PDB file of C-alpha atoms in Angstrom:
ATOM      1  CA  UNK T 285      26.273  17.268  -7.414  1.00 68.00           C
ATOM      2  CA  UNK T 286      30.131  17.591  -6.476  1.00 82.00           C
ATOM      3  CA  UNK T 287      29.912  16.725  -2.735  1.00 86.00           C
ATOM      4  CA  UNK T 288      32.735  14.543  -3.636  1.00 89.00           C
ATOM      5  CA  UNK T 289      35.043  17.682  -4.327  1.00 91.00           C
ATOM      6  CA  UNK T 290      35.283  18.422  -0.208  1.00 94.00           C
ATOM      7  CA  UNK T 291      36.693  15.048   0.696  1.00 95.00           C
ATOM      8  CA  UNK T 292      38.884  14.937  -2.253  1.00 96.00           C
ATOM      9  CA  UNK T 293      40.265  18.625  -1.080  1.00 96.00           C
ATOM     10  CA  UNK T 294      40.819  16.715   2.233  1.00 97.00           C
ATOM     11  CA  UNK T 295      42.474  13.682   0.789  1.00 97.00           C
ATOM     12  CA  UNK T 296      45.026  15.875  -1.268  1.00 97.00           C
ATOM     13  CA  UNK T 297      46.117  17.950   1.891  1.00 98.00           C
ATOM     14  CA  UNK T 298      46.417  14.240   4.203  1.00 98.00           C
ATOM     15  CA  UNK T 299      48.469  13.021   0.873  1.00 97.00           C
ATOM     16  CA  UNK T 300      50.497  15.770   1.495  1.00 97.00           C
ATOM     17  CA  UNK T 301      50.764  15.596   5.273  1.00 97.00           C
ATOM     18  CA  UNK T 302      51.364  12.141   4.773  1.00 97.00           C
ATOM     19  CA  UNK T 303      55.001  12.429   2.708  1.00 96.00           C
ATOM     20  CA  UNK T 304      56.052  14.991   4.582  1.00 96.00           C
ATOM     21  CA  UNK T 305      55.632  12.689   8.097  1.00 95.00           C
ATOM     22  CA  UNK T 306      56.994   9.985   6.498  1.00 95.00           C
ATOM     23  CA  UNK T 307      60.303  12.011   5.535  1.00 94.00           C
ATOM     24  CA  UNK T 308      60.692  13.161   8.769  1.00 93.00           C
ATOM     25  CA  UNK T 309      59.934   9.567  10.338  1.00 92.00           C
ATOM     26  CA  UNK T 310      62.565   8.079   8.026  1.00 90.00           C
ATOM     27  CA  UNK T 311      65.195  10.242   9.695  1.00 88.00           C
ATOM     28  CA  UNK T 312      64.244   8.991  13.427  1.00 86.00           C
ATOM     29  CA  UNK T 313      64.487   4.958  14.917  1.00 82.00           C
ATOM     30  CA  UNK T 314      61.130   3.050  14.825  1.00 78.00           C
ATOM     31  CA  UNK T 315      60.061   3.280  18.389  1.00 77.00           C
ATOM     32  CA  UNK T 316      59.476  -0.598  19.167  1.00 75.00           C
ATOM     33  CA  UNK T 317      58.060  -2.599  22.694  1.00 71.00           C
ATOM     34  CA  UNK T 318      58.310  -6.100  23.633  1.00 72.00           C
ATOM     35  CA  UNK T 319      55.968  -8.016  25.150  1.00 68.00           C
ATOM     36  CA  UNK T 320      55.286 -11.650  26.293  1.00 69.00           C
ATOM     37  CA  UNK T 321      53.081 -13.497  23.739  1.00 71.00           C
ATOM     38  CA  UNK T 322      50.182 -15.949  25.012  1.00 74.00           C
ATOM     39  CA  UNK T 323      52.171 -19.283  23.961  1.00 81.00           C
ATOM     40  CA  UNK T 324      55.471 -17.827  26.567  1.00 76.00           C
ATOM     41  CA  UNK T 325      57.519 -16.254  24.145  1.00 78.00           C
ATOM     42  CA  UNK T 326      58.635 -12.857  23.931  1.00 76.00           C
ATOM     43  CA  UNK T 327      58.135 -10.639  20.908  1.00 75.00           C
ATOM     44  CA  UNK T 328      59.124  -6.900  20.026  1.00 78.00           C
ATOM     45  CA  UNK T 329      57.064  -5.261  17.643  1.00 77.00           C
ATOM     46  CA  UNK T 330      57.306  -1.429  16.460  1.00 80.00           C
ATOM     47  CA  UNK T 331      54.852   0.677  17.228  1.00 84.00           C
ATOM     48  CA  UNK T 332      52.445   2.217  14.216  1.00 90.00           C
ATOM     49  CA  UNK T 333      53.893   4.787  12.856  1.00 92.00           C
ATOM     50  CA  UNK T 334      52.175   7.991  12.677  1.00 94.00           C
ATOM     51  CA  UNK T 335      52.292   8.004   8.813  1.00 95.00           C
ATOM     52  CA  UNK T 336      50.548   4.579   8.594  1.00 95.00           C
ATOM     53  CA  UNK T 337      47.608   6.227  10.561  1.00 97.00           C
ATOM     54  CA  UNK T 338      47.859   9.043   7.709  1.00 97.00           C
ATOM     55  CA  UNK T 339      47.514   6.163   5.078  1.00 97.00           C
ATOM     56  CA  UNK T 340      44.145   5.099   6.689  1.00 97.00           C
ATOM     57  CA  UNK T 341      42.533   8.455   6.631  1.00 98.00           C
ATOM     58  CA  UNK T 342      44.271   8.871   2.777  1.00 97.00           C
ATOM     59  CA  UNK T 343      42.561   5.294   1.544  1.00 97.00           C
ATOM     60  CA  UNK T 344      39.664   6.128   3.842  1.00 97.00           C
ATOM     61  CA  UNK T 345      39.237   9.622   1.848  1.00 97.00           C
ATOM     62  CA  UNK T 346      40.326   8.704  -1.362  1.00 97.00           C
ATOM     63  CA  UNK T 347      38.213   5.525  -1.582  1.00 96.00           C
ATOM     64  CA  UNK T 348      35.126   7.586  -0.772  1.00 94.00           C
ATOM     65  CA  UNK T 349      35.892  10.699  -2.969  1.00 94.00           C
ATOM     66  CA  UNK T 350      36.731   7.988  -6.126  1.00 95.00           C
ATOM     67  CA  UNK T 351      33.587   5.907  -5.302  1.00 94.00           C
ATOM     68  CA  UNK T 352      31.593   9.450  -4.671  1.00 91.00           C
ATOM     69  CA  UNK T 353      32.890  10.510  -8.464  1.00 90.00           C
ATOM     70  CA  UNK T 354      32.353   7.493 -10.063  1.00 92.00           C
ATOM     71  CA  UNK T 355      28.236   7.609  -8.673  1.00 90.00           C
ATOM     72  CA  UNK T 356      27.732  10.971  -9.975  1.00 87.00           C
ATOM     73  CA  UNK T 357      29.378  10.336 -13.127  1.00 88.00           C
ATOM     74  CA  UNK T 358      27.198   7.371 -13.519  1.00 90.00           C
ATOM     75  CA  UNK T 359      24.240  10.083 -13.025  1.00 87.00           C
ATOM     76  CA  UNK T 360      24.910  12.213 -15.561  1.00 85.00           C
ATOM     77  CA  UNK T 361      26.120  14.944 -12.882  1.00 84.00           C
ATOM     78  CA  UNK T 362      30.139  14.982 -13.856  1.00 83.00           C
ATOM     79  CA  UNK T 363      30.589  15.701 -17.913  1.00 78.00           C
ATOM     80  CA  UNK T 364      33.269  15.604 -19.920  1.00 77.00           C
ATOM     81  CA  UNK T 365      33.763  18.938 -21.276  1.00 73.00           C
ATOM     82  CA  UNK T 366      33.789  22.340 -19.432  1.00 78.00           C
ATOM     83  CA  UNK T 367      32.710  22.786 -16.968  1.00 75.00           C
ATOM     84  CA  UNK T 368      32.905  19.556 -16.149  1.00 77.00           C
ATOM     85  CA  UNK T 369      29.940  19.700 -13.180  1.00 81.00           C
ATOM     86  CA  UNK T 370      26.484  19.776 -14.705  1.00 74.00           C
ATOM     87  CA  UNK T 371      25.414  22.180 -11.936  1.00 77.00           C
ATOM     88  CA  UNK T 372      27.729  24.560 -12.925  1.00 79.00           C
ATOM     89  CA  UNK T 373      25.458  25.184 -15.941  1.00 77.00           C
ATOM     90  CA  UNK T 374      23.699  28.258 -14.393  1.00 81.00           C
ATOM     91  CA  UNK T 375      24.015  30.653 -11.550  1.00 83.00           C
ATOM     92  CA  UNK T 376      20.930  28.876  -9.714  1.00 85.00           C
ATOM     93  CA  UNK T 377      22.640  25.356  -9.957  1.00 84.00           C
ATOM     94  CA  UNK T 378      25.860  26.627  -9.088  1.00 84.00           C
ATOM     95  CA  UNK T 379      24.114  28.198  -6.060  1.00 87.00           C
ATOM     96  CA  UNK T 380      22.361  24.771  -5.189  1.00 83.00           C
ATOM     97  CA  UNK T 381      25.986  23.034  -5.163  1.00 84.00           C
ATOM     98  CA  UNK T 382      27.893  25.352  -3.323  1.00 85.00           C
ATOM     99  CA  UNK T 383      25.240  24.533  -0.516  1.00 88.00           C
ATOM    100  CA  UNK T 384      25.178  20.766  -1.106  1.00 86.00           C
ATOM    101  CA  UNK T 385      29.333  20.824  -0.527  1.00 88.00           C
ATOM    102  CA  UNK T 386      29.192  22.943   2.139  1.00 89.00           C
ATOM    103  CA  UNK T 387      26.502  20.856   3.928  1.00 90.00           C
ATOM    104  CA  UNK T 388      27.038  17.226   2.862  1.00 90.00           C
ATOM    105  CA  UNK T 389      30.708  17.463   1.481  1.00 91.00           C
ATOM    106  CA  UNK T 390      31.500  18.269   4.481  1.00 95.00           C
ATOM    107  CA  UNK T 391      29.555  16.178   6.875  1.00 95.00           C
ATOM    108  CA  UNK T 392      30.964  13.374   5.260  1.00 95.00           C
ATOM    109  CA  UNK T 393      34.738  14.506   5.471  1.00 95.00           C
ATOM    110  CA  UNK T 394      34.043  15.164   9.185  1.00 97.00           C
ATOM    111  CA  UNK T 395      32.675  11.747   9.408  1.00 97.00           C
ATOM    112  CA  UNK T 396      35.237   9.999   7.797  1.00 97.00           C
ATOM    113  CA  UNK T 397      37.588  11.803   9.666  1.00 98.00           C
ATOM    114  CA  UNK T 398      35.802  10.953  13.337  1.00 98.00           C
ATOM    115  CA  UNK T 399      36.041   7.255  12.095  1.00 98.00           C
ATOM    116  CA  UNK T 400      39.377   7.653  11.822  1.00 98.00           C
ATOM    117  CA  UNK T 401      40.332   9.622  14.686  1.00 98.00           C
ATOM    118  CA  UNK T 402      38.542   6.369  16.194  1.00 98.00           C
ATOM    119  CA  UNK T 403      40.668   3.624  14.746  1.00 97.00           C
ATOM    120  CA  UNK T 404      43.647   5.446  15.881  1.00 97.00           C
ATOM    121  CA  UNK T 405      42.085   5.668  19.534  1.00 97.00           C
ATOM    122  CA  UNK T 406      41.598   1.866  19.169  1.00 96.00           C
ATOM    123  CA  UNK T 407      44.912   1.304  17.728  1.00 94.00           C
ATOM    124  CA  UNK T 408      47.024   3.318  20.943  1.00 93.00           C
ATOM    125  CA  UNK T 409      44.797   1.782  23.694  1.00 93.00           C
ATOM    126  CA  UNK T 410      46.142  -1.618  22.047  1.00 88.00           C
ATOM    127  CA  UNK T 411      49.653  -0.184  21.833  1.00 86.00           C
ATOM    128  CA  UNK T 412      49.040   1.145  25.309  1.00 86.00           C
ATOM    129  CA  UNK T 413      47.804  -1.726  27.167  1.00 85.00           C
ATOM    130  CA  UNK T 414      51.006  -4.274  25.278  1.00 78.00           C
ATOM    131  CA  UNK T 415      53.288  -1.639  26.689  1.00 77.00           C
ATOM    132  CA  UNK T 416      51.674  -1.462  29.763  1.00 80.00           C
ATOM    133  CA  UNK T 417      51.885  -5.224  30.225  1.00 73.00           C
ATOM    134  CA  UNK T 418      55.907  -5.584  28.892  1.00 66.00           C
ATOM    135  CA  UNK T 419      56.527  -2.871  32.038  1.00 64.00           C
ATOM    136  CA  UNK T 420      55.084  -5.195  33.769  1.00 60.00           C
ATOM    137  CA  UNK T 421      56.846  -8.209  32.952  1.00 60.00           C
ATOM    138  CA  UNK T 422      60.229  -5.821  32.940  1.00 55.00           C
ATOM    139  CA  UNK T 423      59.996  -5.201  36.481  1.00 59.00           C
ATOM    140  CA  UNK T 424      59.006  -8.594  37.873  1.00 55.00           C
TER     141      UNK T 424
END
């Protein structure tokens, strides 16, 4: 029905996070590391900026909402005139939606966001364990 609508809502707000972190990061130096490659030499690379993480979640989101959309227009759900949901028709229907966004619209924005919240786990335990390692090679 219009599950799509809660992460869309999600994706707008993380759109807006998003420029405003990446306004403030333009005003501060990349932080960078260096680190010993496996063929010997030594590399520095910058470490992922927080609004890069942001862009994840945003093409994570917005891929899902547009995808999400584009299956319930293709189900006669989403109409082109007001009010634009089908299920907005009558009171009952309305009722029925309100519940389906509130229980799967946001399951799946919690979800998406979890997965997230895991690939930026798995990106600073990579980050962690290259700075870890150029301490290492620092000090001996």
């Amino acid at each position: 029905m219009a599950c799509f609508l809660v992460p869309t809502a999600e994706a707008i707000v993380v759109t807006a996070a998003t420029l405003i972190v990446k306004a403030k990061e333009k005003k501060s130096e990349p932080q960078t590391f260096t680190y010993e490659a496996k063929d010997g030499t030594i590399e520095t690379r910058e470490r992922v900026s927080f609004s890069r993480k942001l862009n994840w979640l945003n093409a994570l989101l917005w891929g899902g909402s547009i995808l999400l959309a584009f299956e319930h227009l293709w189900h006669g759900e989403i109409s082109p005139f007001f009010p634009f949901l089908t299920a907005m028709s009558s009171p009952e229907s309305t009722a029925t939606m309100l519940s389906e966004m509130s229980s799967v619209g946001v399951l799946m924005a919690v979800v998406v966001t979890v997965a997230w919240l895991g690939m930026v786990g798995v990106c600073a335990v990579i980050e962690h364990k290259a700075m870890k390692q150029s301490r290492l090679k620092a000090k001996a």
